[in-house]
Coordinates of C-alpha atoms in Angstrom, one line a residue:
X27 CA 0.0 0.0 0.0
X28 CA 1.1 3.6 -0.2
X29 CA 2.9 5.3 2.7
X30 CA -0.1 7.4 3.6
X31 CA -2.0 4.2 4.6
X32 CA 0.5 3.4 7.3
X33 CA 0.3 6.8 8.9
X34 CA -1.0 7.0 12.4
X35 CA -2.9 10.3 12.9
X36 CA -5.3 9.6 15.7
X37 CA -4.6 7.4 18.8
X38 CA -7.1 6.2 21.4
X39 CA -5.6 5.6 24.9
X40 CA -7.3 3.9 27.9
X41 CA -5.7 4.0 31.3
X42 CA -4.4 7.5 30.4
X43 CA -4.2 8.7 34.1
X44 CA -1.8 6.0 35.2
X45 CA 1.9 6.9 35.1
X46 CA 2.5 4.8 32.0
X47 CA -0.6 6.0 30.1
X48 CA 0.1 9.6 31.0
X49 CA 3.6 9.6 29.7
X50 CA 2.5 7.8 26.5
X51 CA -0.2 10.5 26.0
X52 CA 2.4 13.3 26.3
X53 CA 4.6 11.6 23.7
X54 CA 1.6 11.2 21.3
X55 CA 0.9 14.9 21.6
X56 CA 4.5 15.8 21.1
X57 CA 4.6 13.9 17.9
X58 CA 1.6 15.8 16.7
X59 CA -0.8 12.9 16.7
X60 CA -4.4 13.6 17.8
X61 CA -5.2 12.1 21.2
X62 CA -8.5 10.5 22.1
X63 CA -9.0 9.2 25.6
X64 CA -11.5 6.7 27.1
X65 CA -12.1 6.6 30.8
X66 CA -14.6 5.6 33.4
X67 CA -15.4 9.0 34.8
X68 CA -17.6 11.7 33.4
X69 CA -15.8 14.3 31.4
X70 CA -15.6 17.1 34.0
X71 CA -14.2 14.8 36.7
X72 CA -11.7 13.4 34.3
X73 CA -10.5 16.8 33.1
X74 CA -9.8 17.9 36.7
X75 CA -7.0 15.3 36.9
X76 CA -5.9 15.3 33.3
X77 CA -4.8 18.5 31.7
X78 CA -3.5 17.3 28.3
X79 CA -5.5 18.3 25.3
X80 CA -7.6 15.4 24.1
X81 CA -11.0 14.4 22.9
X82 CA -12.6 12.5 25.8
X83 CA -15.3 9.7 25.8
X84 CA -16.7 8.0 28.8
X85 CA -16.6 4.2 29.0
X86 CA -18.2 3.8 32.5
X87 CA -18.4 0.0 32.6
X88 CA -15.6 -1.5 30.5
X89 CA -16.2 -5.0 31.8
X90 CA -19.8 -5.0 30.7
X91 CA -20.2 -2.8 27.7
X92 CA -18.5 -1.9 24.4
X93 CA -16.7 1.4 24.3
X94 CA -18.7 4.2 22.5
X95 CA -18.6 3.9 18.7
X96 CA -17.5 7.6 18.3
X97 CA -14.3 6.8 20.2
X98 CA -13.3 4.1 17.7
X99 CA -12.6 6.5 14.8
X100 CA -8.9 6.2 15.2
X101 CA -5.8 4.5 13.7
X102 CA -4.4 2.9 16.8
X103 CA -5.6 1.8 20.2
X104 CA -3.4 1.6 23.4
X105 CA -5.5 -0.2 26.0
X106 CA -3.8 0.1 29.4
X107 CA -7.0 0.3 31.6
X108 CA -7.5 -2.3 34.4
X109 CA -7.2 -2.7 38.1
X110 CA -3.5 -2.2 39.0
X111 CA -1.4 -5.2 40.1
X112 CA -0.3 -3.4 43.2
X113 CA 0.6 -4.5 46.7
X114 CA -2.9 -5.0 48.0
X115 CA -3.5 -8.5 49.1
X116 CA -4.8 -10.7 46.3
X117 CA -7.9 -12.0 48.0
X118 CA -10.2 -14.2 45.8
X119 CA -12.4 -11.2 45.4
X120 CA -9.4 -9.1 44.3
X121 CA -8.3 -11.8 41.9
X122 CA -11.8 -11.8 40.3
X123 CA -11.7 -8.1 40.0
X124 CA -8.2 -8.1 38.4
X125 CA -9.4 -10.8 36.1
X126 CA -12.7 -9.3 35.0
X127 CA -11.5 -5.7 34.7
X128 CA -8.6 -6.7 32.4
X129 CA -10.0 -9.7 30.5
X130 CA -13.5 -8.4 29.9
X131 CA -12.5 -4.9 28.9
X132 CA -10.1 -6.4 26.4
X133 CA -12.8 -8.6 24.9
X134 CA -15.0 -5.6 24.6
X135 CA -12.3 -3.5 23.1
X136 CA -11.4 -6.2 20.5
X137 CA -15.1 -6.4 19.6
X138 CA -15.3 -2.6 19.1
X139 CA -12.2 -2.7 16.9
X140 CA -13.8 -5.4 14.7
X141 CA -16.8 -3.1 14.5
X142 CA -14.7 -0.3 13.2
X143 CA -14.3 -2.1 9.9
X144 CA -10.6 -2.0 9.3
X145 CA -10.0 1.6 10.3
X146 CA -7.8 0.6 13.2
X147 CA -4.3 -0.6 12.3
X148 CA -2.9 -1.6 15.7
X149 CA -4.0 -2.6 19.2
X150 CA -1.4 -2.4 22.0
X151 CA -2.3 -4.0 25.3
X152 CA -0.6 -4.4 28.7
X153 CA 0.9 -7.6 30.0
X154 CA 3.8 -8.3 32.4
X155 CA 7.0 -10.4 32.7
X156 CA 5.2 -12.2 35.5
X157 CA 4.0 -14.4 32.7
X158 CA 7.4 -16.2 32.8
X159 CA 7.2 -17.1 36.5
X160 CA 10.5 -17.6 38.4
X161 CA 13.3 -18.1 35.9
X162 CA 16.2 -18.5 38.4
X163 CA 19.4 -17.5 36.6
X164 CA 18.1 -18.4 33.1
X165 CA 17.7 -15.6 30.5
X166 CA 14.1 -15.1 29.4
X167 CA 13.1 -13.8 26.0
X168 CA 9.8 -13.6 24.2
X169 CA 10.4 -17.2 23.1
X170 CA 10.7 -18.5 26.7
X171 CA 7.9 -20.7 28.0
X172 CA 5.3 -19.3 30.3
X173 CA 4.5 -20.2 33.9
X174 CA 1.3 -21.4 35.5
X175 CA 0.9 -19.2 38.6
X176 CA -2.0 -16.8 39.0
X177 CA -0.2 -13.8 37.6
X178 CA 1.1 -15.8 34.6
X179 CA -2.3 -17.2 33.9
X180 CA -3.8 -13.7 34.1
X181 CA -1.3 -12.3 31.7
X182 CA -1.7 -15.3 29.4
X183 CA -5.5 -14.9 29.3
X184 CA -5.1 -11.1 28.6
X185 CA -2.8 -11.8 25.8
X186 CA -5.0 -14.5 24.4
X187 CA -8.0 -12.1 24.1
X188 CA -5.9 -9.3 22.6
X189 CA -4.5 -11.6 20.0
X190 CA -8.0 -12.3 18.7
X191 CA -7.9 -8.8 17.1
X192 CA -7.7 -8.9 13.4
X193 CA -5.4 -5.9 13.3
X194 CA -1.7 -6.0 14.2
X195 CA -1.6 -6.4 17.9
X196 CA 1.2 -6.1 20.5
X197 CA 1.2 -7.2 24.1
X198 CA 3.6 -5.2 26.3
X199 CA 5.3 -7.5 28.8
X200 CA 6.3 -4.8 31.3
X201 CA 9.2 -5.3 33.7
X202 CA 9.5 -3.1 36.8
X203 CA 8.7 0.3 35.4
X204 CA 10.8 3.1 37.0
X205 CA 9.0 6.4 37.1
X206 CA 8.7 9.2 39.6
X207 CA 5.1 8.2 40.3
X208 CA 5.4 4.5 39.8
X209 CA 3.5 2.4 42.3
X210 CA 6.3 -0.1 42.6
X211 CA 8.9 2.5 43.5
X212 CA 6.5 4.3 45.9
X213 CA 6.0 1.0 47.7
X214 CA 9.7 0.5 48.0
X215 CA 10.7 4.0 49.0
X216 CA 9.4 4.0 52.6
X217 CA 11.5 0.8 53.2
X218 CA 14.6 2.5 51.9
X219 CA 14.1 5.8 53.5
X220 CA 13.9 4.0 56.9
X221 CA 17.2 2.3 56.1
X222 CA 15.6 -1.1 55.9
X223 CA 16.1 -1.4 52.2
X224 CA 18.4 -4.4 52.4
X225 CA 18.3 -7.0 49.7
X226 CA 15.0 -8.8 49.6
X227 CA 15.6 -12.3 51.0
X228 CA 18.8 -13.6 49.4
X229 CA 19.3 -10.6 47.1
X230 CA 20.4 -13.1 44.4
X231 CA 17.2 -12.9 42.3
X232 CA 17.3 -11.0 39.1
X233 CA 15.2 -7.9 38.6
X234 CA 14.2 -6.7 35.1
X235 CA 13.6 -2.9 35.2
X236 CA 12.8 -0.3 32.6
X237 CA 12.8 3.5 32.7
X238 CA 9.5 5.2 31.8
X239 CA 11.1 7.0 28.9
X240 CA 12.0 3.7 27.3
X241 CA 8.5 2.4 27.9
X242 CA 7.3 5.5 25.9
X243 CA 10.0 5.1 23.3
X244 CA 9.2 1.4 22.7
X245 CA 5.5 2.1 22.5
X246 CA 6.0 4.9 20.0
X247 CA 8.3 2.7 17.9
X248 CA 5.7 -0.1 18.0
X249 CA 2.9 2.2 16.7
X250 CA 5.0 3.2 13.7
X251 CA 6.8 0.0 12.9
X252 CA 4.7 -2.8 11.3
X253 CA 7.5 -5.3 11.9
X254 CA 6.8 -5.3 15.7
X255 CA 3.9 -7.6 16.6
X256 CA 2.9 -10.1 19.3
X257 CA 4.4 -10.3 22.8
X258 CA 7.2 -7.8 23.4
X259 CA 9.4 -7.6 26.6
X260 CA 9.5 -4.0 27.8
X261 CA 12.6 -4.2 29.9
X262 CA 16.1 -2.7 29.8
X263 CA 18.9 -4.8 28.2
X264 CA 20.7 -4.9 31.6
X265 CA 18.7 -6.6 34.3
X266 CA 20.4 -6.6 37.7
X267 CA 20.5 -8.8 40.8
X268 CA 18.3 -7.6 43.6
X269 CA 21.2 -6.6 45.9
X270 CA 22.6 -4.4 43.1
X271 CA 19.1 -2.8 42.6
X272 CA 18.9 -2.2 46.4
X273 CA 22.4 -0.7 46.6
X274 CA 21.8 1.7 43.7
X275 CA 18.4 2.7 44.8
X276 CA 19.8 3.3 48.3
X277 CA 22.6 5.4 47.0
X278 CA 20.3 7.4 44.7
X279 CA 18.3 8.1 47.9
X280 CA 21.5 8.9 49.8
X281 CA 20.5 6.4 52.5
X282 CA 22.2 3.2 53.5
X283 CA 20.7 -0.2 52.8
X284 CA 21.4 -2.0 56.0
X285 CA 19.2 -4.8 56.9
X286 CA 18.0 -7.6 54.6
X287 CA 14.2 -7.7 54.6
X288 CA 13.2 -11.3 55.3
X289 CA 10.9 -13.1 52.9
X290 CA 8.3 -13.8 55.5
X291 CA 7.9 -10.1 56.4
X292 CA 7.6 -9.2 52.8
X293 CA 4.9 -11.8 52.2
X294 CA 2.9 -10.3 55.1
X295 CA 3.1 -6.8 53.6
X296 CA 2.6 -7.7 49.9
X297 CA 0.6 -10.9 49.9
X298 CA 1.1 -12.7 46.6
X299 CA 2.5 -9.6 45.1
X300 CA 5.7 -10.5 46.9
X301 CA 6.2 -13.3 44.4
X302 CA 6.4 -10.6 41.7
X303 CA 9.2 -8.9 43.6
X304 CA 10.9 -12.0 44.9
X305 CA 10.9 -14.2 41.9
X306 CA 14.0 -14.1 39.8
X307 CA 13.4 -12.8 36.3
X308 CA 16.3 -12.1 34.1
X309 CA 14.4 -10.9 31.0
X310 CA 15.9 -9.5 27.8
X311 CA 14.2 -7.2 25.3
X312 CA 15.1 -9.4 22.4
X313 CA 12.4 -8.2 19.9
X314 CA 13.0 -4.5 20.3
X315 CA 16.7 -4.9 20.2
X316 CA 16.5 -6.9 17.0
X317 CA 14.4 -4.1 15.5
X318 CA 17.0 -1.5 16.4
X319 CA 15.4 0.3 19.2
X320 CA 18.0 2.4 21.0
X321 CA 17.5 2.5 24.8
X322 CA 17.8 5.8 26.6
X323 CA 18.6 4.1 29.8
X324 CA 20.6 0.8 30.0
X325 CA 22.3 1.5 33.3
X326 CA 20.2 1.3 36.4
X327 CA 22.2 4.1 38.2
X328 CA 21.6 6.5 35.3
X329 CA 17.9 5.6 35.5
X330 CA 17.7 6.3 39.2
X331 CA 19.7 9.5 39.0
X332 CA 17.4 10.8 36.3
X333 CA 14.3 10.0 38.5
X334 CA 15.7 11.2 41.8
X335 CA 17.5 14.4 40.6
X336 CA 14.5 16.4 41.8
X337 CA 15.5 15.5 45.4
X338 CA 18.6 17.7 45.0
X339 CA 17.6 20.4 42.5
X340 CA 14.5 22.3 41.4
X341 CA 15.4 22.5 37.7
X342 CA 14.5 19.4 35.8

């Protein structure tokens, strides 16, 4: 087809108020693409917390209804909406909510895309490296087999629904996303600021991290590059062991990581979420590397200093 057909002029984003969604929205606007946002709230409430210029449509019950047809007049959809996988205990009720909010909204989104008769060229959805389970010291790539724990199953089912879309589709397998407002870091900060940020359990487990700017960079490359499809690891090319992560985070915060945090205490605080932090995942971004994506942050200490520089100075 001619070049014009490949152009992405209008992008629909769900989950736009989360740290990942918000940063992606900014990049979309910076590249002069029109931004359309779908959210649960009514428009005036939404705009109180979201100041970027966009067209807004309300999708008040994503698990039980299709998004409004007018919102689907776009070239690309980035669907990040869903209950966060945060540190609250994963009760059976919570698991059900995580499940239905993510899976059902994805089913409804895919149906709406099919209804938009070929207008939409790409669907990007969220997944997580939790799909691989504990890899010990093995290197994990997009070709590695997937695990059978709750989180892995959840990610697998999400991905399965997204893949039913007839347009090009990409499932972003996020590692630990480092951003100033990232939930994971916020959860870790109090531990470090109290000087308890020692290595979690043995400190040997691998942690696959990625800077928010690379999450954005990878997402923007995916939108424009038809070669990128299917599951994609969104992680830096240099995973680190937990004790290294701890040491660098502590020095970025100018505190000392003294005491190891025992596994049992972590389990009490995080519930099953502890498995996400404690399991060893040495994940590499094979697909984006093969497609010549250039990372802005490959070194964890650079990533931390970019995020924590506001602690020392006002200009940023």
